[in-house]
Amino acid sequence: MSTPTRTPTGAPEHLTGPGSGGVGDDAQRPDGVLKVRGEFAYGSDLWMADMLWGVTLRSPHPYARIRSVDTSAALATPGVSAVLTSDDVPGEKVYGLELADQPVLALDVVRYQGEPVALVAADHPETARLAAGRIHVDYDVLEPVTDARTALGHPTWNQVHDSTAEVTELSRESAHLHPEGNLVRHLKVRTGDPAPTADVVVVGEYEVGMQDQAFLGPEAGLAVPAEDGGVELHVATQWLHVDQKQICAALALPPEQVRLTLAGVGGAFGGREDLSMHVHACLLALRTGRPVKMSYNREESFFGHVHRHPATMRYEHGATRDGELVYVKAAIYFDGGAYASSTPAVVGNGGTMGIGPYVVPNVHVDCYGAYTNNPPCGAMRGFGSVQTAFAYESQMDALAAELGMDPVELRCRNAMEEGSATPTGQVIDSPAPVAELLRRLEAMPLPAASGDGEVDLRDMPGGVSNTTHGEGVRRGVGYAVAYKNVAFSEGYDDHSTARVRLEVVGGEPTATVHTAAAEVGQGLVTVEQQIARTELGVERVVVHPKDTSVGSAGSTSASRQTYVTGGAVKAACEKVRAQVVARAERLVGRTVPDLRLAGGAVVSDSEDITVPLADLLGDDVLEETLEWRHRPTEAIDPETGQGFAHVQYAFSAHRAVVDVDTELGLVKVVEMACTQDVGKAINPQAVVGQIQGGTAQGLGLAVMEEILIKDGKVRNPSFTDYLIPTILDMPPMRIEVLEYADPHAPYGLRGVGEAPNISSGPAVLAAIRAATGLPLTRVPVRPEHITGT
Amino acid sequence: MRLTCTVNGTEQHVDDVWEGESLLYVLRERMGLPGSKNACEQGECGSCTVYLDGLPVCACLVAAGQAEGRQVGTVEGLADPEALHPVQQAFLDAGAVQCGFCTPGLLVATHDLIARHGRPSDAETREALAGNLCRCTGYEKILDAVRLAADRMAEPTAGGDR
């Protein structure tokens, strides 16, 4: 950790820092012991003696009309309790996060390979699978649309700089996927001179493949029918209340009859924002009157959640001879796949932040999200910003080369800082140390050159496959910087709810924190405890199970929970604390201005007052529940994109060092270095963990991770063929964490999780370009892109 | 079929096992031992790593019948109840646990690695753990945990049961 250069706001110093278990400490996670003992109950671990297993029959075709479905043979299979189709969905037959356009079970048309068509419940998962195979679906197979620009009627880049292109009309004419047309959203950013000119112009086209979240814990949960005719669902998810809302609509049940509890979540990364088995398990449980467990295997998981949008992008950068950016024009196409999911918000991010953390006076961006017959795409860590970062950072390198400038120098010269205006006209009103992040990376020592001393194959591209002893291996170094909005944007009422209780249990003052905020592995449960310890001065903090018996916490996404749910917990603690202090003042009979809570007591520094909470509270329970909101954002202008769209930005930068075997096209990432401003590290160890993990996912997209699609069909739905980085692929990392407080945020903190996932991949790509001298405009980079064979 | 094997030192008898079931399924769904994880069920991720007669294997790739009469060791058997093995403690202390789904398999694989190598070099650790996928940590803190556990286990005073 580097030395904080500004003091964070709001945190009482004496209750924070190392060893306190409070804010700023490397407090250990409360679920850690269970997890290392194998006793933590993930969604797929749930079990009841009389439970059934549910499985899903999915469409083999990316686009087809369903003529008929015959379930009789499946129903006749011994051990089968129920077979359901869309006819058995009692309520709304379509659902969705932002637009309800996705069938719970296929209606008359399937629009992607893997679309759920029918469900089976049986006494053994293999019986259920066998029976699902006996469901006869008669398909009329149709020609799929598998390219976003084709779907929108943009076969060429002609429309790129033509602001008058009537995209909606074009897509309506070819609207055979969705009745309203194939355009999900078109976002325009217009600022400055519409026809700018510049001394130096670089144009590039870029492509980003479809990435998978590849969380290890599969989609899973257990639905239990309740005596009141409702259902209890235990499920691994990211936002209990948005699930509940959609489940209620599908089941035609009120919220009080659909009660959700968070099961253990084995990673999420955006892939659990949309419903997967939620409604399906509830339908089967309500039909059979028995608990139903569903747990996808890995292949089904690839079909069972949305992916990161693939993108095609064209950028034009204009600059002065001495490296000042004059304008950026960009056309960004996101392939949203068959259903909307969170494509509108992904387009929002891609468009508003699509030129990177730079100050540019003239900006013209068109960002599109389209329906196709590819798998649905939605949320993944970095959310619309990962794709554009590959393009804008590649452009900055291309511009630097054209200008004969150092790439870091060019970036620093145009870097945003506090007080800068974004292309959407928002003045950044908290620290934005973009240049410093880059300069700090530059100052870090570089790793030793390969081939110094004896060759260790394990350090070579290709490793112990013994493909080179250094022949044809070239080193490259690349830099990238990125930014990302934190929390929900564009006027969304983004809030969280916290209930905090303080009482004496077994003689010990104990706080209980109850929120519905999903813990997905990132350590929010630890943060909740740390905040309560700091604010209430107690050691013992219980994190109540996450469920819908308390109000919504909003989604565990957009790097927002430490900020928003953390803010809610802090505010609820403050209300409880006010009650405690008032009691203490009643006890001493007067007002004492500096009363505070520490060490399980109410104390004063100026006077000799120590009132143990155990004495002060007795058998009383103090409880406060509140909703907490960050300051509001606003919708952007539909024609110009101008507006206060984002509440906070997170900034990170990476330097990648790679060795490339230029003869075989193999890449060995030698080292990753990262600098990130986190405002205030609530749990420094967890912050570093987020940076390391995010870096790995960005590296993965740069060099190996892609869902390969041909004619709308997924060709690699397994961990055999979809590769994620192993411990051999990941290099050592150097990390510097800066803490420049955001005065608007609780403790000055900044959301952490996504930024490092955005800047790492472009740095790796830049390093491979530096090593090879190739333009490399597509990720993931494959060996043949390097060898040209 | 009926399956009899020893799991974490206790003899287990399970009836009505379908021949197509894996050892992983039987552990998780029939023996009440869900600690070994079902991340890929195709031998790629290592989350279900268990000892079979002392050798680490992917339980998802072992047919249940192949475990007949053999010794199985899972994450649940690494330490006594109420205690943590130094490898488990090191994963906690190093911050190597995030979502934790890879953790049981990594613990067994690390336990085996340290038993064989004592204090493995980073290169040896990377080779030994290359079959265990983790999606959360980027592996840096897993390497920290292995070093920490190996150091602690090499020092008799700070050790614990090995």
PDB file of C-alpha atoms in Angstrom, chain A residues 164 201 241 302 381 420 501 654 760:
ATOM      1  CA  THR A 164     -28.812  11.579 -39.286  1.00  0.00           C
ATOM      2  CA  VAL A 201      -5.665  11.733 -37.609  1.00  0.00           C
ATOM      3  CA  HIS A 241     -35.241  -8.090  -4.796  1.00  0.00           C
ATOM      4  CA  PHE A 302     -22.539 -21.520 -20.567  1.00  0.00           C
ATOM      5  CA  ARG A 381     -17.567  -6.922 -14.660  1.00  0.00           C
ATOM      6  CA  SER A 420     -12.201  18.247 -16.044  1.00  0.00           C
ATOM      7  CA  ARG A 501     -29.606  -3.806  15.875  1.00  0.00           C
ATOM      8  CA  HIS A 654      -1.856  -1.152 -15.790  1.00  0.00           C
ATOM      9  CA  SER A 760      -5.434  -4.807 -17.636  1.00  0.00           C
TER      10      SER A 760
END
